[in-house]
Tab-separated table of C-alpha atoms in Angstrom:
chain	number	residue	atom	x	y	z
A	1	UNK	CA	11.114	26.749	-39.302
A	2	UNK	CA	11.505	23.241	-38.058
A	3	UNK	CA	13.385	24.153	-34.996
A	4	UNK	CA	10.431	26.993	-34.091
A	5	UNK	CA	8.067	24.475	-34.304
A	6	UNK	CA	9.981	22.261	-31.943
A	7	UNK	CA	10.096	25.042	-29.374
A	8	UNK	CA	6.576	26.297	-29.529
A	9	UNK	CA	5.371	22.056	-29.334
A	10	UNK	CA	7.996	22.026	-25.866
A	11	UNK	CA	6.906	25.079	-24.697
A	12	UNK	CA	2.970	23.845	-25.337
A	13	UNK	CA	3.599	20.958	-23.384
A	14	UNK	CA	5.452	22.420	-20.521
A	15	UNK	CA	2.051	24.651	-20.031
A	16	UNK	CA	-0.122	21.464	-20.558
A	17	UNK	CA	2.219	20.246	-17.183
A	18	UNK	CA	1.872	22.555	-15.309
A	19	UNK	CA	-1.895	23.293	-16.155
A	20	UNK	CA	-2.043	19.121	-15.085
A	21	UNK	CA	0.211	20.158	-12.010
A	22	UNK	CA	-2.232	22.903	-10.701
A	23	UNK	CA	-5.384	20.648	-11.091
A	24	UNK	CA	-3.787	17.286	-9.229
A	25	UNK	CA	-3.058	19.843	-6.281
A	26	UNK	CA	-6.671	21.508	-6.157
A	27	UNK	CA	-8.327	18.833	-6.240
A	28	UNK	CA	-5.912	16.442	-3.919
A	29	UNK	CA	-7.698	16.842	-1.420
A	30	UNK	CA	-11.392	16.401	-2.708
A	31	UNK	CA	-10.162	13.115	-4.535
A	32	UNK	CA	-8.681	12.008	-1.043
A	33	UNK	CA	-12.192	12.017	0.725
A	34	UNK	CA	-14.124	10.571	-2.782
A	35	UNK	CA	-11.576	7.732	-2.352
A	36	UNK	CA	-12.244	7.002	1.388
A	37	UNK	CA	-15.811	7.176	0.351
A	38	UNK	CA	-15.608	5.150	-2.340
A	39	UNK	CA	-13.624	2.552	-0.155
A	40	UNK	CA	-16.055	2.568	2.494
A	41	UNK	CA	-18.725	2.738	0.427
A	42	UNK	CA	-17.418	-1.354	-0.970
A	43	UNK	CA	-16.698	-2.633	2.302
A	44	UNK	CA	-20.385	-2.046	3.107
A	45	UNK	CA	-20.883	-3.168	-0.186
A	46	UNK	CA	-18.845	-6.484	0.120
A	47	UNK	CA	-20.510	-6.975	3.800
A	48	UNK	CA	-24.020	-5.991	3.734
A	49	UNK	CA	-24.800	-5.014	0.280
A	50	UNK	CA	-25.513	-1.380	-0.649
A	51	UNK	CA	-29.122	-0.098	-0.947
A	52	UNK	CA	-30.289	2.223	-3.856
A	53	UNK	CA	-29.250	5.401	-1.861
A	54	UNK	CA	-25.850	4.042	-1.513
A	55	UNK	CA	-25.681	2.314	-4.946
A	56	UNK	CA	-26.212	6.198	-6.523
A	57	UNK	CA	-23.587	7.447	-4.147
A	58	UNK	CA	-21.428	5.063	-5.228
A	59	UNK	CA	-21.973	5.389	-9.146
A	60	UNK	CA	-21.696	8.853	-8.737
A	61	UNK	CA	-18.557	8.540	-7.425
A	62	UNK	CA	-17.004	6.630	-9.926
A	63	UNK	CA	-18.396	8.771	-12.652
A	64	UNK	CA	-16.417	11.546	-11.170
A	65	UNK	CA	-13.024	9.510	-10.904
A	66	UNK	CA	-13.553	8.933	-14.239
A	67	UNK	CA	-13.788	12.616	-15.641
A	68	UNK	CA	-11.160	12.948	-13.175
A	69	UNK	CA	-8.916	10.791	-15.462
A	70	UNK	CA	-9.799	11.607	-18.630
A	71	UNK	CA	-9.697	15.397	-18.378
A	72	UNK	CA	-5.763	14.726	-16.595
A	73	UNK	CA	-5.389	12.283	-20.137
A	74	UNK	CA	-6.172	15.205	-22.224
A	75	UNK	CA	-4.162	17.431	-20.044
A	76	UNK	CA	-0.682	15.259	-19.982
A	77	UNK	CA	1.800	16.446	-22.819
A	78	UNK	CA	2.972	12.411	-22.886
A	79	UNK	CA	-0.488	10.510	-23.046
A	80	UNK	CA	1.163	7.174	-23.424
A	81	UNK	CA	3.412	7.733	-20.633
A	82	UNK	CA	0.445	9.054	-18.649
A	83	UNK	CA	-1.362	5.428	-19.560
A	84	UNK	CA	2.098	3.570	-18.377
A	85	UNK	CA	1.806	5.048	-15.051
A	86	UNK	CA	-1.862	4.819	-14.273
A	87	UNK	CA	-2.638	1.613	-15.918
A	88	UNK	CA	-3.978	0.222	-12.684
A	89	UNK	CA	-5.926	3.014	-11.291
A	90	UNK	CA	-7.461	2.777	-15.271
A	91	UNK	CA	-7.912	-0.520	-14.585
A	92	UNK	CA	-9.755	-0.395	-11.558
A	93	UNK	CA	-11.952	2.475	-13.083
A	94	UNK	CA	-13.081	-0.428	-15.863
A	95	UNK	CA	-14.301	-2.459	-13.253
A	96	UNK	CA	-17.672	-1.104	-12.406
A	97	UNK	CA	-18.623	-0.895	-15.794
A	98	UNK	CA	-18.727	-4.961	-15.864
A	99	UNK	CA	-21.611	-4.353	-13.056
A	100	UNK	CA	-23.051	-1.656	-14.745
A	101	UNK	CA	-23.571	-3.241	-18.278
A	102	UNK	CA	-24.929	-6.320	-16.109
A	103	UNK	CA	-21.634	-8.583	-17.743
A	104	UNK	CA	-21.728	-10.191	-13.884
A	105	UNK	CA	-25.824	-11.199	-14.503
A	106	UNK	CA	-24.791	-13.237	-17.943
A	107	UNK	CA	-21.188	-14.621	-16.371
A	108	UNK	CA	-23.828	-15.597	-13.844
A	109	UNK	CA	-26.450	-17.176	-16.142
A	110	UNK	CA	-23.149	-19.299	-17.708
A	111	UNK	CA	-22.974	-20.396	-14.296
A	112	UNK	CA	-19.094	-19.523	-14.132
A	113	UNK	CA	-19.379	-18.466	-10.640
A	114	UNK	CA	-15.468	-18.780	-10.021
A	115	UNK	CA	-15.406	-16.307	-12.534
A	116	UNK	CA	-17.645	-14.084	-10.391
A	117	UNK	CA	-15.566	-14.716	-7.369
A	118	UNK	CA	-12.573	-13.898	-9.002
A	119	UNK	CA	-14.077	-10.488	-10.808
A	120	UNK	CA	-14.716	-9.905	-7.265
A	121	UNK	CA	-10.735	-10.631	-6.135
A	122	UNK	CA	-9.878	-8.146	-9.164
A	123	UNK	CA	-12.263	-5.140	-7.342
A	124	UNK	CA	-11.012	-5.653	-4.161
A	125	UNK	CA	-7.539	-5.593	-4.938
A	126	UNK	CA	-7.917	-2.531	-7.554
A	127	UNK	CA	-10.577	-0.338	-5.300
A	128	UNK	CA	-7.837	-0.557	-2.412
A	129	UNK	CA	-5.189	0.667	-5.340
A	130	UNK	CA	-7.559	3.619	-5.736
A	131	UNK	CA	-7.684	5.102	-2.218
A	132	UNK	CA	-4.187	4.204	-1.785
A	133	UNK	CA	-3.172	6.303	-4.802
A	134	UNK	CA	-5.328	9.026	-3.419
A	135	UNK	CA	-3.587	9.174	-0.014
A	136	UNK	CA	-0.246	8.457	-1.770
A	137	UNK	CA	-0.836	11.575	-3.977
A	138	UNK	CA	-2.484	13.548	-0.526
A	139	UNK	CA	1.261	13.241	1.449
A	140	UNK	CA	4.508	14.456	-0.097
A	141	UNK	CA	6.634	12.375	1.706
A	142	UNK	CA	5.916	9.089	2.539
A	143	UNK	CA	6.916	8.521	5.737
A	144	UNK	CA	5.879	6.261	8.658
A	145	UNK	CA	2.523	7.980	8.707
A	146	UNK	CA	1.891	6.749	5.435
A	147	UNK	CA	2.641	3.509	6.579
A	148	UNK	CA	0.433	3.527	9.148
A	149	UNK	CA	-2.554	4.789	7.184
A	150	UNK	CA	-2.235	2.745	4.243
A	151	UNK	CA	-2.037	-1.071	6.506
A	152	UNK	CA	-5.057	0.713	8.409
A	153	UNK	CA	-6.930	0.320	4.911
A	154	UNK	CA	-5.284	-2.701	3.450
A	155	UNK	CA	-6.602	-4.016	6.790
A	156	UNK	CA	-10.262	-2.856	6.651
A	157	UNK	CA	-10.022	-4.012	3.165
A	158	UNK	CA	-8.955	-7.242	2.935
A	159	UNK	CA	-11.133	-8.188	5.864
A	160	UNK	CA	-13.829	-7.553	4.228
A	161	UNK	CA	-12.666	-9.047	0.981
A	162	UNK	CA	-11.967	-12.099	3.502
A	163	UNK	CA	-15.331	-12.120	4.902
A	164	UNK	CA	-16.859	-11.753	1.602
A	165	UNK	CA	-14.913	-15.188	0.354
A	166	UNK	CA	-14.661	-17.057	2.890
A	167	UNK	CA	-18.380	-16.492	4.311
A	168	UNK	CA	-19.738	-18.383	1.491
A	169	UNK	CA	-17.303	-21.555	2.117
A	170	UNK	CA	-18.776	-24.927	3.909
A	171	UNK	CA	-16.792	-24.788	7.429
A	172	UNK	CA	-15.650	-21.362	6.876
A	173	UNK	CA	-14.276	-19.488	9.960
A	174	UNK	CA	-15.100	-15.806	9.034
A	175	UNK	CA	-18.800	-16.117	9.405
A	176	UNK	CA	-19.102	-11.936	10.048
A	177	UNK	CA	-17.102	-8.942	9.436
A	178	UNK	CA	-15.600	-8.424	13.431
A	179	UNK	CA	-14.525	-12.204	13.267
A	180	UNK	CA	-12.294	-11.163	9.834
A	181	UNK	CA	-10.746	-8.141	10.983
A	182	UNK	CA	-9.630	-9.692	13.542
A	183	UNK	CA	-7.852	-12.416	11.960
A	184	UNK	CA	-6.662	-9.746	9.310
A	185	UNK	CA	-5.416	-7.951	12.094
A	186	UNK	CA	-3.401	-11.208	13.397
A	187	UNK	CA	-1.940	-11.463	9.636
A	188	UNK	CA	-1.090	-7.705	9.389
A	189	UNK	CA	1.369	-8.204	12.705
A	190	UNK	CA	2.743	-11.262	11.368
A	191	UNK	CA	0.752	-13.785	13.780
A	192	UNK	CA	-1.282	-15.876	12.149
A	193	UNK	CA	-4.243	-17.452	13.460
A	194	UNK	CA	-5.246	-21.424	13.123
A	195	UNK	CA	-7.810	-20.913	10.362
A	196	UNK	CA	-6.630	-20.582	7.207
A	197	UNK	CA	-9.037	-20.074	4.112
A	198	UNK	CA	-10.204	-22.120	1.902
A	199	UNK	CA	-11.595	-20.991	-0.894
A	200	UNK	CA	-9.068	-20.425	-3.691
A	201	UNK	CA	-10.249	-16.047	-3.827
A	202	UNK	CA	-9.322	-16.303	-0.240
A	203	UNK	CA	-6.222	-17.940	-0.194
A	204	UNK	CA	-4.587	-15.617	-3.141
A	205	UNK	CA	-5.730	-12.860	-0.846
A	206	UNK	CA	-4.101	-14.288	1.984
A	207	UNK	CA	-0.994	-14.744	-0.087
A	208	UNK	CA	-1.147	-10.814	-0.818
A	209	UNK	CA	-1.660	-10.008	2.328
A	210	UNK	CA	0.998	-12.087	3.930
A	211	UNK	CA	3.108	-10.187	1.614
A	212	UNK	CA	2.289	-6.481	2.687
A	213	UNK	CA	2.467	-7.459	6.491
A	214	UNK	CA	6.483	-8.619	5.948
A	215	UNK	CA	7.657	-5.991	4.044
A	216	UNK	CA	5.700	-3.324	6.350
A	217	UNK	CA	7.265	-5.677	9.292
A	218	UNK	CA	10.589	-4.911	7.569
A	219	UNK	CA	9.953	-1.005	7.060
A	220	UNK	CA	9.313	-0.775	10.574
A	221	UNK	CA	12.076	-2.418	11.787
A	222	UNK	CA	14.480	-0.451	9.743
A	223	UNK	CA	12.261	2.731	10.514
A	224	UNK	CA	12.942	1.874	14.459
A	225	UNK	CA	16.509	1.389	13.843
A	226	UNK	CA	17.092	4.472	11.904
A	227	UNK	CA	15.152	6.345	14.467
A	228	UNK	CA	17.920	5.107	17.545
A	229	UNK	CA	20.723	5.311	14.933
A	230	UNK	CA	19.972	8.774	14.452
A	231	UNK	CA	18.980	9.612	17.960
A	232	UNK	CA	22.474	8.346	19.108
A	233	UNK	CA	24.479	10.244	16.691
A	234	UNK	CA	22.471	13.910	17.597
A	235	UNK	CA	23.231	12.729	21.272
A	236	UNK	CA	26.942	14.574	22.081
A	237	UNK	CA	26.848	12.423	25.437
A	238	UNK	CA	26.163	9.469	23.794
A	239	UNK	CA	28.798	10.046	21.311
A	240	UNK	CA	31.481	10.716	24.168
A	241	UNK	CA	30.342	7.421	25.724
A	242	UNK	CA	31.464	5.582	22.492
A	243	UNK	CA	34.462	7.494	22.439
A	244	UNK	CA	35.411	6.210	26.367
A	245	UNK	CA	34.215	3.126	25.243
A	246	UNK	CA	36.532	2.540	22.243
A	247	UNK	CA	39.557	4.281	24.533
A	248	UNK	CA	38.810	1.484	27.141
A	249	UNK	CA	39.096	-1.089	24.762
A	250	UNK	CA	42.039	-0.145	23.304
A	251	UNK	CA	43.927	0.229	26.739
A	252	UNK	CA	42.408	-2.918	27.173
A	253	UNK	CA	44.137	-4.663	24.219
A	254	UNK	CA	47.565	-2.691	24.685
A	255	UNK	CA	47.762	-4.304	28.482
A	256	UNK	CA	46.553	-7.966	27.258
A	257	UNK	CA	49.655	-7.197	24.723
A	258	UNK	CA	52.081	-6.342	27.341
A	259	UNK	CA	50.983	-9.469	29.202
A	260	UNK	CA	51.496	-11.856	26.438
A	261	UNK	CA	55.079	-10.325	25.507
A	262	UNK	CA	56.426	-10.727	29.070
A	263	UNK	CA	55.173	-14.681	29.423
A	264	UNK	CA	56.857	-14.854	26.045
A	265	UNK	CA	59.990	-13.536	27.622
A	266	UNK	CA	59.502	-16.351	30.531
A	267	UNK	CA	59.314	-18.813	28.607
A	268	UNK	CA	62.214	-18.156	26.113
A	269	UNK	CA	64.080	-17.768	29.456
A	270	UNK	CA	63.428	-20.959	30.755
């Protein structure tokens, strides 16, 4: 009786995957464009502030990521395991709700404002893990596309996380939005600029940044040198030329041999 059980619980959950299976794929692509939205939608909100229209938009949003998340809870046969896997996109759902239940207004009225600046770290960081996720889950395999999509919003992103921080700072350098993407856009290739933050939101931002632009620096450069690798090996002239190559070389060393063996015989002789 046991054992039934156990076989009608496995073959419960198996249904419960693939019912969870069938909804991530029909709505990939609606959660894709609600993420970009969403995205966009805090940019403008970290830049210029959002007006009542856009505030709605926005809540709306989120209330719908959130149903999203719950219903694919009740849907996953492992819950907890679910949990483990999405903590951060969980996370990042909490946020808003600090805004909404007006926690910023009394962390505010405690006048903690590095708390407030770094509540505002924490959304930037975990609304970019959002659309991320969303175009993660949008393309099966992750290739340099990807990439190239996902620095193009950790780039729009962080600029305006950097604008937002360091706009606010006595002697700041990012006094509007073009002036940060640009030197965003310096950091993503690795260059630098001469200003460096200095507020303490900025600079951990900076850190993560700096951290995304060498390991996509090192991606690409392994991506590039696959790509030749590869393109030499399908090539059947270039493979002959490494074959003529490695001949040459060897006739090379079999002559330098025959040298040294004869002015070894001239000198024993003499």
């Amino acid at each position: 009786m046991s054992d039934l059980n156990l076989t009608e619980k496995q073959a419960f959950d198996r249904e419960r995957g693939e019912v969870l299976q069938q909804l991530e794929d029909w709505l990939e692509t609606p959660m894709l464009v609600l993420g970009f939205a969403w995205l966009a939608l805090f940019v403008i909100e970290l830049i210029w502030g959002l007006n009542p229209l856009l505030e709605a938009v926005s809540t709306s949003i989120w209330i719908i990521f959130i149903l999203d998340f719950l219903v694919k809870l009740a849907l996953a046969p492992r819950k907890l395991s679910y949990l483990k896997s999405n903590w951060l996109t969980a996370f990042s759902l909490m946020l808003p709700a600090l805004r909404t239940f007006r926690i910023v207004r009394v962390v505010r009225t405690l006048r903690t404002v590095r708390a407030v600046r770094g509540l505002r770290l924490l959304r930037v960081m975990t609304r970019a893990n959002r659309s991320m996720r969303a175009l993660g889950a949008s393309v099966s395999r992750r290739g340099f596309g990807y990439v190239v999509m996902l620095t193009a919003i950790v780039t729009l992103v962080g600029a305006a996380g950097m604008y937002a921080f360091e706009n606010e700072v006595d002697g700041g350098g990012l006094n509007n939005y073009g002036a940060a993407l640009w030197w965003t856009a310096m950091l993503m290739t690795t260059m630098g600029s001469e200003y460096w933050p200095k507020s303490p939101e900025g600079r951990v931002l900076c850190f993560i940044l700096s951290l995304y632009a060498f390991a996509v620096f090192g991606y690409v450069t392994a991506t590039l040198a696959t790509f030749f690798v590869g393109r030499d090996a399908d090539d059947d002239e270039a493979e002959l030329a490494g074959a003529k190559s490695i001949e040459a070389l060897q006739g090379e060393i079999t002559a330098l041999r025959a040298e040294i063996h004869i002015l070894l015989e001239r000198n024993s002789k003499t």
